[in-house]
CSV table of C-alpha atoms and ligand atoms in Angstrom, one decimal:
chain,number,residue,atom,x,y,z
T,56,MET,CA,8.1,-11.4,-54.9
T,57,HIS,CA,10.4,-8.4,-54.4
T,58,LYS,CA,9.8,-8.5,-50.7
T,59,LEU,CA,10.7,-12.2,-50.6
T,60,CYS,CA,14.0,-11.5,-52.5
T,61,SER,CA,15.0,-8.8,-50.1
T,62,LEU,CA,14.2,-11.1,-47.2
T,63,PHE,CA,16.7,-13.6,-48.6
T,64,ARG,CA,19.3,-10.9,-49.4
T,65,GLN,CA,19.1,-9.5,-45.9
T,66,PRO,CA,17.6,-12.1,-43.6
T,67,SER,CA,16.7,-10.8,-40.2
T,68,PRO,CA,18.3,-12.6,-37.2
T,69,VAL,CA,14.8,-13.6,-35.9
T,70,LEU,CA,13.9,-15.2,-39.3
T,71,LEU,CA,17.3,-17.1,-39.3
T,72,PHE,CA,16.7,-18.3,-35.8
T,73,CYS,CA,13.1,-19.5,-36.6
T,74,LEU,CA,14.5,-21.3,-39.7
T,75,GLN,CA,17.2,-23.0,-37.6
T,76,ALA,CA,14.6,-24.0,-34.9
T,77,ALA,CA,12.3,-25.5,-37.6
T,78,ILE,CA,15.2,-27.5,-39.2
T,79,ALA,CA,16.2,-28.8,-35.7
T,80,ILE,CA,12.5,-29.8,-34.9
T,81,GLY,CA,12.2,-31.4,-38.4
T,82,LEU,CA,15.3,-33.5,-38.0
T,83,PHE,CA,14.4,-34.5,-34.5
T,84,SER,CA,10.9,-35.7,-35.6
T,85,LEU,CA,12.5,-37.7,-38.5
T,86,LEU,CA,14.8,-39.3,-36.0
T,87,CYS,CA,11.9,-40.3,-33.7
T,88,TRP,CA,9.8,-41.6,-36.7
T,89,VAL,CA,12.7,-43.8,-38.0
T,90,THR,CA,13.5,-45.2,-34.6
T,91,ILE,CA,9.8,-46.1,-33.9
T,92,ARG,CA,9.4,-47.6,-37.3
T,93,HIS,CA,12.5,-49.8,-36.8
T,94,THR,CA,11.3,-51.0,-33.4
T,95,VAL,CA,7.8,-51.8,-34.6
T,96,GLY,CA,9.2,-53.6,-37.6
T,97,GLU,CA,11.3,-55.8,-35.3
T,98,ILE,CA,8.3,-56.7,-33.1
T,99,ASP,CA,6.2,-57.6,-36.1
T,100,GLU,CA,8.9,-59.8,-37.5
T,101,HIS,CA,9.1,-61.6,-34.1
T,102,LEU,CA,5.3,-62.1,-34.0
T,103,PHE,CA,5.3,-63.7,-37.5
T,104,LEU,CA,8.1,-66.0,-36.5
T,105,LYS,CA,6.1,-67.2,-33.5
T,106,VAL,CA,3.0,-67.7,-35.7
T,107,THR,CA,5.1,-69.8,-38.2
T,108,GLN,CA,6.6,-71.9,-35.4
T,109,ILE,CA,3.1,-72.7,-34.0
T,110,GLN,CA,1.6,-73.3,-37.5
T,111,HIS,CA,4.1,-76.1,-38.1
T,112,LEU,CA,3.2,-78.0,-34.9
T,113,PRO,CA,0.7,-80.8,-35.2
T,114,PRO,CA,-2.8,-79.4,-34.3
T,115,ASP,CA,-3.2,-81.5,-31.1
T,116,GLU,CA,0.2,-80.2,-29.8
T,117,ILE,CA,-0.7,-76.6,-30.1
T,118,PRO,CA,-2.7,-76.2,-26.9
T,119,ALA,CA,0.0,-77.9,-24.8
T,120,ARG,CA,2.8,-75.7,-26.4
T,121,ILE,CA,0.7,-72.5,-25.7
T,122,ALA,CA,0.0,-73.6,-22.2
T,123,MET,CA,3.7,-74.2,-21.6
T,124,ASP,CA,4.7,-70.8,-23.1
T,125,THR,CA,2.0,-69.0,-21.0
T,126,SER,CA,3.3,-70.6,-17.8
T,127,ASP,CA,6.8,-69.5,-18.7
T,128,ASP,CA,5.6,-65.9,-19.0
T,129,PRO,CA,3.9,-65.0,-15.6
T,130,GLU,CA,4.0,-61.2,-16.4
T,131,ASN,CA,2.3,-61.7,-19.7
T,132,LYS,CA,5.0,-59.9,-21.7
T,133,ARG,CA,4.6,-62.4,-24.6
T,134,PRO,CA,1.0,-63.6,-24.2
T,135,TYR,CA,-1.0,-66.0,-26.5
T,136,GLY,CA,-4.6,-66.9,-27.0
T,137,TYR,CA,-5.8,-70.1,-28.7
T,138,PHE,CA,-9.4,-70.3,-29.8
T,139,SER,CA,-11.6,-72.9,-31.5
T,140,PRO,CA,-12.7,-72.3,-35.2
T,141,ARG,CA,-16.0,-70.8,-33.7
T,142,GLY,CA,-14.1,-68.5,-31.4
T,143,GLU,CA,-14.3,-70.3,-28.0
T,144,HIS,CA,-11.3,-69.8,-25.7
T,145,ILE,CA,-9.2,-73.0,-25.4
T,146,VAL,CA,-5.9,-71.9,-23.8
T,147,GLY,CA,-3.7,-68.8,-23.2
T,148,ALA,CA,-3.7,-65.5,-21.4
T,149,PHE,CA,-6.0,-63.8,-24.1
T,150,GLU,CA,-9.4,-65.0,-23.1
T,151,THR,CA,-11.4,-62.8,-25.5
T,152,LEU,CA,-10.9,-63.0,-29.2
T,153,PRO,CA,-10.1,-59.6,-30.8
T,154,SER,CA,-12.6,-58.6,-33.5
T,155,LYS,CA,-10.3,-58.7,-36.5
T,156,VAL,CA,-8.8,-61.9,-37.7
T,157,ASP,CA,-6.9,-60.6,-40.7
T,158,GLY,CA,-3.3,-61.6,-40.0
T,159,LYS,CA,-2.2,-57.9,-39.9
T,160,PRO,CA,-0.3,-56.6,-36.8
T,161,PHE,CA,-2.1,-54.0,-34.7
T,162,ASN,CA,-1.8,-52.1,-31.4
T,163,LEU,CA,-4.0,-53.0,-28.5
T,164,ILE,CA,-4.4,-52.2,-24.8
T,165,ALA,CA,-5.3,-55.1,-22.5
T,166,THR,CA,-5.3,-56.2,-18.8
T,167,LEU,CA,-4.4,-59.9,-18.8
T,168,GLY,CA,-4.4,-62.2,-15.7
T,169,HIS,CA,-6.7,-62.2,-12.7
T,170,GLN,CA,-4.4,-61.0,-9.9
T,171,ALA,CA,-4.9,-57.8,-8.0
T,172,GLY,CA,-1.7,-56.2,-9.2
T,173,ASP,CA,-2.3,-56.8,-12.9
T,174,VAL,CA,-2.2,-53.5,-14.9
T,175,GLN,CA,-3.3,-52.4,-18.3
T,176,ARG,CA,-0.5,-53.0,-20.8
T,177,HIS,CA,0.2,-51.8,-24.4
T,178,TYR,CA,0.6,-54.7,-26.8
T,179,ARG,CA,1.4,-55.2,-30.5
T,180,GLY,CA,-0.4,-58.4,-31.7
T,181,VAL,CA,-1.6,-60.4,-34.6
T,182,VAL,CA,-4.6,-62.7,-35.0
T,183,VAL,CA,-4.2,-65.6,-37.5
T,184,ARG,CA,-6.5,-68.5,-38.5
T,185,LEU,CA,-4.3,-71.6,-38.6
T,186,PRO,CA,-4.6,-74.2,-41.4
T,187,SER,CA,-6.2,-76.5,-38.7
T,188,GLY,CA,-9.1,-74.0,-38.3
T,189,GLY,CA,-8.0,-72.8,-34.8
T,190,ILE,CA,-7.4,-69.1,-34.2
T,191,LEU,CA,-4.1,-68.0,-32.7
T,192,VAL,CA,-3.6,-64.6,-31.0
T,193,THR,CA,0.1,-63.8,-30.3
T,194,ALA,CA,1.2,-60.5,-28.9
T,195,ARG,CA,4.2,-58.7,-27.4
T,196,SER,CA,4.2,-56.0,-24.7
T,197,THR,CA,5.4,-52.6,-26.0
T,198,ASP,CA,5.6,-50.9,-22.7
T,199,GLY,CA,9.5,-51.2,-22.7
T,200,GLU,CA,9.7,-49.6,-26.2
T,201,GLY,CA,7.2,-47.0,-25.1
T,202,HIS,CA,9.4,-46.2,-22.2
T,203,PHE,CA,12.4,-45.9,-24.5
T,204,ASP,CA,10.4,-43.6,-26.8
T,205,LYS,CA,9.5,-41.4,-23.9
T,206,VAL,CA,13.1,-41.2,-22.7
T,207,LEU,CA,14.2,-40.4,-26.3
T,208,LEU,CA,11.6,-37.7,-26.6
T,209,LEU,CA,12.5,-36.3,-23.3
T,210,ILE,CA,16.3,-36.1,-24.0
T,211,ALA,CA,15.9,-34.8,-27.6
T,212,GLY,CA,13.1,-32.4,-26.6
T,213,GLY,CA,15.1,-31.2,-23.6
T,214,SER,CA,18.2,-30.6,-25.6
T,215,LEU,CA,16.2,-28.8,-28.3
T,216,VAL,CA,14.6,-26.5,-25.7
T,217,PHE,CA,18.1,-26.0,-24.1
T,218,VAL,CA,19.7,-25.1,-27.5
T,219,LEU,CA,16.8,-22.8,-28.4
T,220,VAL,CA,17.0,-21.0,-25.0
T,221,ILE,CA,20.8,-20.7,-25.2
T,222,GLY,CA,20.5,-19.4,-28.8
T,223,MET,CA,17.9,-16.9,-27.8
T,224,VAL,CA,19.8,-15.7,-24.7
T,225,SER,CA,23.2,-15.4,-26.5
T,226,GLY,CA,21.5,-13.9,-29.6
T,227,THR,CA,19.8,-11.3,-27.4
T,228,LEU,CA,23.1,-10.5,-25.6
T,229,VAL,CA,25.2,-10.2,-28.8
T,230,ASN,CA,22.4,-8.1,-30.3
T,231,ALA,CA,22.4,-5.8,-27.2
T,232,ALA,CA,26.2,-5.5,-27.3
T,233,ALA,CA,26.2,-4.6,-31.0
T,234,ALA,CA,23.3,-2.1,-30.5
T,235,ARG,CA,25.2,-0.5,-27.6
T,236,ARG,CA,28.4,-0.1,-29.7
T,237,LEU,CA,26.4,1.3,-32.6
T,238,ARG,CA,24.8,3.7,-30.2
T,239,ASP,CA,28.2,4.9,-29.0
T,240,VAL,CA,29.4,5.2,-32.6
T,241,ARG,CA,26.3,7.3,-33.4
T,242,ARG,CA,26.9,9.6,-30.4
T,243,ALA,CA,30.5,10.1,-31.4
T,244,THR,CA,29.5,10.8,-35.0
T,245,GLN,CA,27.0,13.4,-33.8
T,246,GLN,CA,29.7,15.1,-31.8
T,247,ILE,CA,32.1,15.1,-34.8
T,248,ALA,CA,29.3,16.5,-37.0
T,249,SER,CA,28.7,19.2,-34.5
T,250,GLY,CA,32.2,20.5,-35.1
T,251,ARG,CA,34.4,18.6,-32.5
T,252,LEU,CA,36.9,17.4,-35.1
T,253,ASP,CA,39.3,16.1,-32.5
T,254,HIS,CA,36.7,13.5,-31.3
T,255,ARG,CA,37.1,9.9,-32.5
T,256,LEU,CA,34.8,6.9,-32.8
T,257,PRO,CA,35.2,4.4,-29.8
T,258,LEU,CA,37.1,1.2,-30.3
T,259,SER,CA,36.2,-1.9,-28.3
T,260,GLY,CA,39.6,-3.5,-28.7
T,261,SER,CA,38.2,-6.8,-29.8
T,262,GLY,CA,39.5,-6.4,-33.4
T,263,ASP,CA,36.2,-7.5,-34.9
T,264,ASP,CA,34.6,-6.1,-38.1
T,265,ILE,CA,33.0,-3.1,-36.4
T,266,ASP,CA,36.4,-2.2,-34.9
T,267,ASN,CA,38.1,-2.5,-38.2
T,268,ILE,CA,35.6,-0.1,-39.9
T,269,THR,CA,35.8,2.2,-36.9
T,270,ALA,CA,39.6,2.3,-37.2
T,271,VAL,CA,39.4,3.1,-40.9
T,272,VAL,CA,36.9,5.9,-40.2
T,273,ASN,CA,39.2,7.2,-37.4
T,274,SER,CA,42.2,7.4,-39.7
T,275,MET,CA,40.0,9.1,-42.2
T,276,LEU,CA,39.1,11.7,-39.6
T,277,ASP,CA,42.8,12.1,-38.7
T,278,GLU,CA,43.5,13.0,-42.3
T,279,VAL,CA,40.4,15.3,-42.5
T,280,GLU,CA,41.6,17.1,-39.3
T,281,ARG,CA,45.2,17.4,-40.7
T,282,LEU,CA,43.8,18.8,-44.0
T,283,ILE,CA,41.6,21.3,-42.2
T,284,ARG,CA,44.5,22.4,-40.0
T,285,ASP,CA,46.7,22.7,-43.1
T,286,ILE,CA,44.0,24.8,-44.8
T,287,GLN,CA,43.8,27.0,-41.7
T,288,GLY,CA,47.6,27.4,-41.8
T,289,ILE,CA,47.5,28.1,-45.6
T,290,CYS,CA,44.8,30.7,-45.2
T,291,ALA,CA,46.7,32.5,-42.4
T,292,GLY,CA,49.8,32.3,-44.6
T,293,ILE,CA,48.0,33.7,-47.7
T,294,ALA,CA,46.6,36.5,-45.6
T,295,HIS,CA,50.0,37.3,-44.2
T,296,GLU,CA,51.9,37.1,-47.4
T,297,VAL,CA,49.4,39.1,-49.4
T,298,ARG,CA,48.8,41.7,-46.8
T,299,THR,CA,52.4,42.9,-46.8
T,300,PRO,CA,52.7,43.8,-50.5
T,301,MET,CA,49.1,45.1,-50.6
T,302,THR,CA,49.8,47.4,-47.6
T,303,ARG,CA,52.9,48.7,-49.2
T,304,MET,CA,51.1,49.3,-52.5
T,305,ARG,CA,48.2,51.1,-50.7
T,306,GLY,CA,50.6,53.3,-48.6
T,307,THR,CA,52.5,54.4,-51.7
T,308,LEU,CA,49.3,55.1,-53.7
T,309,GLU,CA,47.9,57.1,-50.7
T,310,THR,CA,51.0,59.2,-50.3
T,311,THR,CA,51.0,59.9,-54.0
T,312,ARG,CA,47.4,61.0,-53.9
T,313,ARG,CA,48.1,63.5,-51.2
T,314,ARG,CA,51.2,65.1,-52.7
T,315,THR,CA,51.6,66.9,-56.0
T,316,MET,CA,54.3,65.1,-57.9
T,317,SER,CA,56.0,65.1,-61.3
T,318,VAL,CA,55.3,62.6,-64.1
T,319,THR,CA,58.5,60.8,-63.3
T,320,ASP,CA,57.4,60.4,-59.6
T,321,TYR,CA,54.1,59.0,-60.8
T,322,GLU,CA,55.9,56.6,-63.1
T,323,GLN,CA,58.0,55.4,-60.1
T,324,VAL,CA,54.9,54.9,-58.0
T,325,ILE,CA,53.2,52.9,-60.7
T,326,ASP,CA,56.3,50.7,-61.1
T,327,THR,CA,56.3,50.0,-57.3
T,328,ALA,CA,52.6,49.2,-57.4
T,329,LEU,CA,53.2,46.9,-60.4
T,330,GLN,CA,56.1,45.2,-58.5
T,331,GLN,CA,54.0,44.6,-55.5
T,332,SER,CA,51.1,43.3,-57.5
T,333,ASP,CA,53.5,40.9,-59.3
T,334,ILE,CA,54.6,39.6,-55.9
T,335,VAL,CA,50.9,38.9,-55.1
T,336,MET,CA,50.4,37.2,-58.5
T,337,THR,CA,53.5,35.1,-58.1
T,338,ARG,CA,52.3,33.8,-54.7
T,339,PHE,CA,48.9,33.0,-56.1
T,340,SER,CA,50.4,31.2,-59.0
T,341,ALA,CA,52.5,29.1,-56.6
T,342,LEU,CA,49.4,28.2,-54.6
T,343,LEU,CA,47.6,27.3,-57.8
T,344,ARG,CA,50.4,25.0,-58.8
T,345,ILE,CA,50.2,23.1,-55.5
T,346,ALA,CA,46.4,22.7,-56.0
T,347,GLN,CA,46.9,21.4,-59.5
T,348,ILE,CA,49.4,18.8,-58.4
T,349,GLY,CA,46.7,16.7,-56.8
T,350,GLU,CA,44.6,16.6,-60.1
T,351,ALA,CA,43.7,13.3,-61.7
T,352,ALA,CA,45.5,14.2,-65.0
T,353,VAL,CA,48.8,14.2,-63.1
T,354,LEU,CA,48.1,10.8,-61.6
T,355,ALA,CA,47.4,9.4,-65.0
T,356,ARG,CA,50.8,10.5,-66.3
T,357,LYS,CA,52.7,8.4,-63.7
T,358,SER,CA,54.8,5.5,-65.0
T,359,PRO,CA,57.8,3.5,-63.8
T,360,LEU,CA,60.9,5.6,-64.0
T,361,ASN,CA,64.5,5.5,-62.8
T,362,LEU,CA,65.1,8.0,-60.1
T,363,GLN,CA,68.9,7.9,-60.9
T,364,ASP,CA,68.1,9.4,-64.3
T,365,VAL,CA,65.9,12.1,-62.8
T,366,LEU,CA,68.6,13.0,-60.2
T,367,ASN,CA,71.4,13.1,-62.9
T,368,ASP,CA,69.2,15.6,-64.9
T,369,VAL,CA,68.7,17.8,-61.8
T,370,ILE,CA,72.5,17.7,-61.0
T,371,ASP,CA,73.3,18.7,-64.6
T,372,PHE,CA,70.8,21.5,-64.5
T,373,TYR,CA,72.1,23.1,-61.2
T,374,GLU,CA,75.9,22.3,-61.7
T,375,ALA,CA,76.6,25.8,-63.2
T,376,ALA,CA,74.7,27.6,-60.4
T,377,ALA,CA,76.6,25.6,-57.8
T,378,GLU,CA,80.0,26.5,-59.4
T,379,GLU,CA,79.0,30.2,-59.5
T,380,ARG,CA,78.5,30.0,-55.7
T,381,SER,CA,81.7,28.1,-55.1
T,382,LEU,CA,79.8,25.0,-53.9
T,383,THR,CA,80.3,21.4,-54.9
T,384,LEU,CA,77.2,19.5,-56.1
T,385,GLU,CA,77.4,15.7,-56.5
T,386,LEU,CA,75.3,12.5,-56.7
T,387,LEU,CA,77.0,9.7,-54.8
T,388,PRO,CA,77.4,6.5,-56.7
T,389,CYS,CA,74.3,4.4,-56.5
T,390,VAL,CA,72.3,1.9,-58.5
T,391,PRO,CA,69.1,2.3,-60.5
T,392,ALA,CA,65.9,2.6,-58.4
T,393,ILE,CA,62.6,2.4,-60.1
T,394,VAL,CA,59.5,4.1,-58.8
T,395,ASN,CA,56.1,4.9,-60.3
T,396,GLY,CA,56.1,8.6,-60.9
T,397,GLU,CA,55.9,11.7,-63.1
T,398,ALA,CA,59.3,12.8,-64.2
T,399,ASP,CA,58.6,16.6,-64.5
T,400,LEU,CA,57.1,16.8,-61.0
T,401,LEU,CA,60.0,14.8,-59.5
T,402,PHE,CA,62.5,17.0,-61.3
T,403,SER,CA,60.7,20.0,-59.8
T,404,ALA,CA,60.7,18.5,-56.3
T,405,PHE,CA,64.4,17.6,-56.2
T,406,GLY,CA,65.2,20.9,-58.0
T,407,ASN,CA,63.5,22.8,-55.2
T,408,LEU,CA,65.5,20.9,-52.6
T,409,ILE,CA,68.8,21.7,-54.4
T,410,GLU,CA,67.7,25.4,-54.9
T,411,ASN,CA,67.3,25.6,-51.1
T,412,ALA,CA,70.6,24.0,-50.5
T,413,LEU,CA,72.3,26.4,-53.0
T,414,LYS,CA,70.5,29.3,-51.3
T,415,PHE,CA,71.3,28.5,-47.7
T,416,THR,CA,74.8,27.0,-47.9
T,417,PRO,CA,77.7,29.4,-47.5
T,418,PRO,CA,80.3,29.5,-50.3
T,419,GLY,CA,82.9,26.8,-50.1
T,420,GLY,CA,80.3,24.2,-48.8
T,421,ALA,CA,79.1,21.0,-50.4
T,422,ILE,CA,75.8,19.6,-51.5
T,423,THR,CA,75.5,15.9,-51.7
T,424,VAL,CA,72.6,13.9,-53.2
T,425,MET,CA,72.2,10.2,-52.3
T,426,LEU,CA,69.9,7.5,-53.6
T,427,HIS,CA,69.6,4.2,-51.8
T,428,GLN,CA,67.1,1.4,-51.3
T,429,ARG,CA,66.4,-0.7,-48.2
T,430,ASP,CA,63.5,-3.0,-47.2
T,431,GLY,CA,61.6,-2.1,-50.4
T,432,LYS,CA,61.8,1.6,-49.7
T,433,VAL,CA,63.7,4.0,-52.0
T,434,THR,CA,65.2,7.0,-50.3
T,435,VAL,CA,66.6,10.2,-51.8
T,436,GLU,CA,68.6,12.5,-49.4
T,437,VAL,CA,69.8,16.0,-50.2
T,438,ARG,CA,72.5,17.1,-47.7
T,439,ASP,CA,74.3,20.4,-47.5
T,440,THR,CA,76.8,22.0,-45.2
T,441,GLY,CA,74.6,25.1,-44.4
T,442,PRO,CA,73.1,26.1,-41.1
T,443,GLY,CA,70.3,23.4,-41.1
T,444,ILE,CA,66.8,23.9,-39.8
T,445,PRO,CA,66.1,24.0,-36.0
T,446,VAL,CA,64.3,20.9,-34.7
T,447,ALA,CA,61.2,22.9,-33.6
T,448,GLU,CA,60.7,24.2,-37.2
T,449,ARG,CA,61.3,21.0,-39.1
T,450,ASP,CA,57.5,20.3,-39.6
T,451,LEU,CA,56.5,23.9,-39.9
T,452,VAL,CA,58.7,24.6,-42.9
T,453,PHE,CA,56.5,22.3,-45.0
T,454,LEU,CA,53.5,24.7,-44.5
T,455,PRO,CA,53.0,27.2,-47.3
T,456,PHE,CA,54.7,30.6,-46.7
T,457,TYR,CA,56.5,29.4,-43.7
T,458,ARG,CA,60.2,30.5,-43.5
T,459,ALA,CA,62.4,29.4,-40.6
T,460,LYS,CA,63.1,32.0,-38.0
T,461,HIS,CA,66.9,32.0,-38.5
T,462,GLN,CA,66.2,33.3,-42.0
T,463,ALA,CA,64.7,36.6,-40.6
T,464,GLY,CA,67.1,39.4,-41.4
T,465,THR,CA,69.1,37.4,-43.9
T,466,THR,CA,69.3,38.3,-47.6
T,467,THR,CA,67.9,35.0,-48.9
T,468,THR,CA,64.9,35.5,-51.2
T,469,GLY,CA,61.8,33.2,-51.3
T,470,SER,CA,58.2,33.0,-50.4
T,471,GLY,CA,58.3,29.8,-48.3
T,472,ILE,CA,56.3,27.8,-50.8
T,473,GLY,CA,59.1,25.5,-52.1
T,474,LEU,CA,59.0,22.8,-49.4
T,475,SER,CA,55.1,22.6,-49.4
T,476,LEU,CA,55.4,22.0,-53.2
T,477,VAL,CA,57.9,19.2,-52.5
T,478,ALA,CA,55.5,17.7,-49.9
T,479,ALA,CA,52.6,17.8,-52.3
T,480,ILE,CA,54.6,16.1,-55.0
T,481,ALA,CA,55.8,13.5,-52.5
T,482,ARG,CA,52.3,12.8,-51.3
T,483,LEU,CA,51.3,12.2,-54.9
T,484,HIS,CA,54.1,9.6,-55.2
T,485,ASN,CA,53.1,7.8,-52.0
T,486,ALA,CA,56.4,9.2,-50.5
T,487,ASN,CA,57.2,10.9,-47.3
T,488,VAL,CA,59.4,14.0,-47.0
T,489,SER,CA,61.1,15.0,-43.7
T,490,ILE,CA,64.0,16.9,-42.4
T,491,ARG,CA,66.5,14.5,-40.9
T,492,GLU,CA,69.1,15.0,-38.2
T,493,GLY,CA,72.2,16.1,-40.1
T,494,GLY,CA,74.3,17.5,-37.3
T,495,PRO,CA,74.6,21.3,-37.9
T,496,ARG,CA,73.9,20.6,-41.5
T,497,CYS,CA,70.6,20.2,-43.4
T,498,CYS,CA,69.4,16.8,-44.6
T,499,VAL,CA,66.1,16.5,-46.4
T,500,ALA,CA,64.9,12.9,-47.1
T,501,VAL,CA,62.2,11.8,-49.5
T,502,VAL,CA,61.2,8.1,-48.8
T,503,PHE,CA,59.2,6.3,-51.5
T,504,GLU,CA,57.2,3.5,-49.8
T,505,SER,CA,57.4,1.0,-52.7
T,506,GLY,CA,60.3,0.9,-55.0
T,507,MET,CA,61.6,-1.7,-57.5
T,508,HIS,CA,65.3,-2.5,-57.2
T,509,ILE,CA,67.4,-3.6,-60.2
T,510,HIS,CA,70.4,-5.6,-59.1
T,511,PRO,CA,73.2,-5.3,-61.6
T,512,ALA,CA,74.4,-8.7,-62.7
T,513,GLY,CA,76.9,-10.1,-60.0
T,514,ALA,CA,76.6,-7.0,-57.7
T,515,SER,CA,76.6,-7.8,-54.0
T,516,ARG,CA,74.2,-6.0,-51.6
T,517,GLU,CA,77.0,-3.8,-50.2
T,518,GLU,CA,77.9,-2.6,-53.8
T,519,VAL,CA,74.2,-2.0,-54.5
T,520,ASP,CA,73.5,0.3,-51.6
T,521,CYS,CA,74.8,3.9,-51.7
T,522,LYS,CA,78.2,4.5,-50.1
T,523,ARG,CA,77.3,6.8,-47.3
S,858,ADP,N1,68.7,23.6,-47.1
S,858,ADP,C1,68.2,24.4,-46.2
S,858,ADP,N2,69.0,24.9,-45.2
S,858,ADP,C2,68.5,25.7,-44.2
S,858,ADP,N3,67.2,26.0,-44.2
S,858,ADP,C3,66.4,25.6,-45.1
S,858,ADP,C4,66.8,24.7,-46.1
S,858,ADP,N4,65.8,24.4,-46.9
S,858,ADP,C5,64.7,25.0,-46.4
S,858,ADP,N5,65.0,25.7,-45.3
S,858,ADP,C6,64.1,26.5,-44.5
S,858,ADP,O1,62.8,26.2,-44.8
S,858,ADP,C7,62.1,27.3,-45.2
S,858,ADP,C8,61.1,27.0,-46.2
S,858,ADP,O2,61.7,26.6,-47.4
S,858,ADP,P1,60.9,26.8,-48.8
S,858,ADP,O3,59.5,26.3,-48.6
S,858,ADP,O4,61.7,26.2,-49.9
S,858,ADP,O5,60.8,28.4,-48.9
S,858,ADP,P2,61.9,29.4,-49.4
S,858,ADP,O6,63.0,28.7,-50.1
S,858,ADP,O7,61.1,30.2,-50.3
S,858,ADP,O8,62.3,30.2,-48.2
S,858,ADP,C9,63.2,28.2,-45.7
S,858,ADP,O9,62.8,29.6,-45.6
S,858,ADP,C10,64.3,28.0,-44.8
S,858,ADP,O10,64.1,28.7,-43.6
S,859,MG,MG1,62.8,27.2,-51.4
């Protein structure tokens, strides 16, 4: 029973094909049976009509009528036979009386006539005892109908065989093509499994179901490859960032061990070691924070919020710091834009961007925050009048611990973790963060893929978008 159920849940192509062939043969047989029944019914009706016509004739006129009909039918297609009550032949092409005189139509084979070319024919006939006592045999040749049946059988059987052959050939071809593609996919999968992460599954370009699944798997592999490269970059970054303070700490401790020093000197060395270990701890905490951002609990805290409110809070928070550095910090007029998000994380992301702008913009400069919405996408831009980020480093700065080269030798502090934190928060909000062309200035844009726009009553589109 279980086997039968699984057969219906996952029918094999061969089983389906056999089922279709059986249905086709069944339908064809039904068609033949109905056609033959109809033809035979018509012949029988005609025979009984003839019997009725002759029955109603006066008994002495019957032989003359039969003789006339027989002479009108030289090929014996509608033959008669008239016999005496005792079965002696009187008139008609049938000279021998068939054995059953029951008035029921039956099939018979006979050679009528006495000429050399006369052949055996198939007939449908009936033998009836007339009220006068005489026995009437009337029949009709069925050779024409037999021929029609043969042609019908030939056409239908031929088309059936043709359809079956075409079905089998095309099924085999389709099966072979699918098997070939699956073989290619299996080979490519084995290569990927053996460590060739840059390898992708082959696409046929037909856009069918296998292609769609393959494309999804390929994009998944792209993401896996990107993640692995990110992890490699992060590992290299961690090694680099931790090695510097650890080397310093080890050097100081080694020197101290070799020299005889006062208690105050030892205290200083311990302070330096503590400072360096604090740096290591801070960097690990930052990494932990990025790791925690992807956790499900954070995802659950997301709810629709107005980005305008979040940005106003961030501007309020950093206003004093900007003033201290003689920088202007403003949010350009804009309208509410709703996204599904987590307020604290978004505050932290935009806060990081403003902290960078504050850090890298020389005194007297300006920091401008913009919020606008176009084509269903909500964009937040943080611009400053600082040195900007070189084009070649615009992707690299999002890697943990990466600091742009132009920062080397400057006095700005930082560990290079801020922008990777922003990127992680953006990913969590289905947003994309990038460094845009801002002339010599820096422009960081966070684009949320789906935003909900609230049009203030009566506001036109131009008023709604941010003035740029
Ligand atoms: N507004 C900016 N102007 C110029 N350079 C920037 C700006 N924001 C970020 N950067 C560059 O990107 C690097 C990475 O930034 P971030 O991850 O925040 O690290 P950090 O601020 O600790 O240096 C910075 O070191 C800096 O070189
Ligand atoms: Mg920073």
